[in-house]
Amino acid sequence: MSDRAKIDYFTEEGSIDAVTSRIGPDTNARLAEVVTSLVKHLHAFVKDVDLGQDEWEMGIDFLNRTGQLCDGNRQEFILLSDILGVSMLVDAINSRRPSGATENTVLGPFHVDGVPEYEMGTNITKQGGTETCLFEGTVTDLNGIPIEGVRIDVWSDNEDGFYDVQQPEKQPLNNNRGVFTTGVDGRYWFQGIKPVSYPIPDDGPVGQLLGQLGRHPFRPAHLHFIVTADGYDRVTTHTFVDGDTYLQSDAVFGVKETLIAAFEPVLDGKTKWKSSFDFVLNKSA
Ligand code: BEZ
Ligand code: FE
């Protein structure tokens, strides 16, 4: 019998403790908590599926290819988080609001800072388009009182389903995007085009995974908004086109029932559609 001190070497049964017991006493408490939980769930997952050596290699290769595709414009890891529902879960945890307040959804990769600020009524479509649409509504607090000075940052795709930043050679700068500020009545209105559904970038490992899972890459047609006002929670959200084919199967799980907006035909001979949506902001804590 050896008289060496008993050491807890790595075993299948004791795998979680073997790793987490190495976390040093001076480690940041939150980091220790997060890594302990991560190891616990990762090991449980590996055991649950009885992960094969070849499957582990495939997983490592998948993560490598995902990372290799990331650069300043393409964030394949965020896309992976999106299609696994993690982005929406993190958003849900971090944007809990009272009922009646406008709900959040994913930001997506196509927001741009520093876009022009326009007068109400401006047309944000610089490229033209046949499905012209008036977007309008009011921003109020939870008591229905209009809020002045609300910054409404809006962006959407063109009639082919692409954002301006995806086609810098083809679309005018800041096509289908702009910033508006409400007056005392809390109202907003601007011209644009009715958005169309489009696929998320699916030419990389995330697109391959979607295909292997029998899932399509489409998002239902939507308009993005970031709505901010001093003293209120920031709302990062969309309005979705009612009746869109993909409302119940959004590739990134972004749809919430309260965000579905009616698009009604207008018969004034100029604008084809009108979409009304009121934003309700929650006072920040
Ligand atoms: C978007 O709506 O712009 C978007 C959201 C998540 C992934 C890709 C695109
Ligand atoms: Fe989008």
XYZ file of N, CA and C and ligand atoms in Angstrom, residues 79 82 106-110 155 163 198 200-201 219 222 224 238 252, ligand 1:
60
model
N -24.451 34.587 -34.209
C -25.458 33.881 -35.009
C -25.767 32.506 -34.389
N -27.853 33.036 -31.490
C -29.209 33.392 -31.950
C -30.026 32.152 -32.302
N -34.255 40.656 -30.196
C -32.822 40.699 -30.544
C -32.426 41.979 -31.277
N -31.192 42.410 -31.038
C -30.666 43.595 -31.739
C -30.310 43.248 -33.182
N -29.691 42.087 -33.385
C -29.229 41.721 -34.729
C -27.948 42.450 -35.076
N -27.291 42.026 -36.160
C -25.953 42.556 -36.475
C -25.947 43.795 -37.368
N -27.096 44.319 -37.745
C -27.098 45.352 -38.791
C -27.405 46.758 -38.285
N -34.303 50.880 -38.421
C -33.618 50.351 -39.606
C -34.343 49.115 -40.119
N -29.947 44.542 -45.928
C -29.672 45.836 -45.294
C -28.615 46.565 -46.116
N -36.317 37.632 -44.815
C -34.990 37.385 -45.429
C -34.257 36.305 -44.634
N -31.108 34.820 -42.522
C -29.896 35.257 -41.830
C -28.713 34.695 -42.620
N -27.505 35.285 -42.468
C -26.363 34.756 -43.233
C -26.219 33.248 -42.995
N -36.022 34.927 -41.326
C -36.664 35.764 -40.314
C -37.908 36.365 -40.939
N -39.654 42.413 -40.719
C -39.687 43.243 -39.501
C -38.954 44.543 -39.713
N -36.629 47.209 -37.395
C -35.925 47.298 -36.103
C -36.092 48.683 -35.486
N -38.448 45.058 -32.436
C -38.895 45.078 -33.839
C -40.414 45.270 -33.834
N -34.314 32.952 -35.398
C -33.627 33.395 -34.177
C -34.597 33.580 -32.999
C -31.648 40.864 -37.888
O -32.830 40.911 -37.668
O -31.149 41.817 -38.472
C -30.849 39.641 -37.469
C -31.007 39.125 -36.197
C -30.267 38.014 -35.820
C -29.403 37.425 -36.727
C -29.264 37.940 -38.007
C -30.005 39.055 -38.391
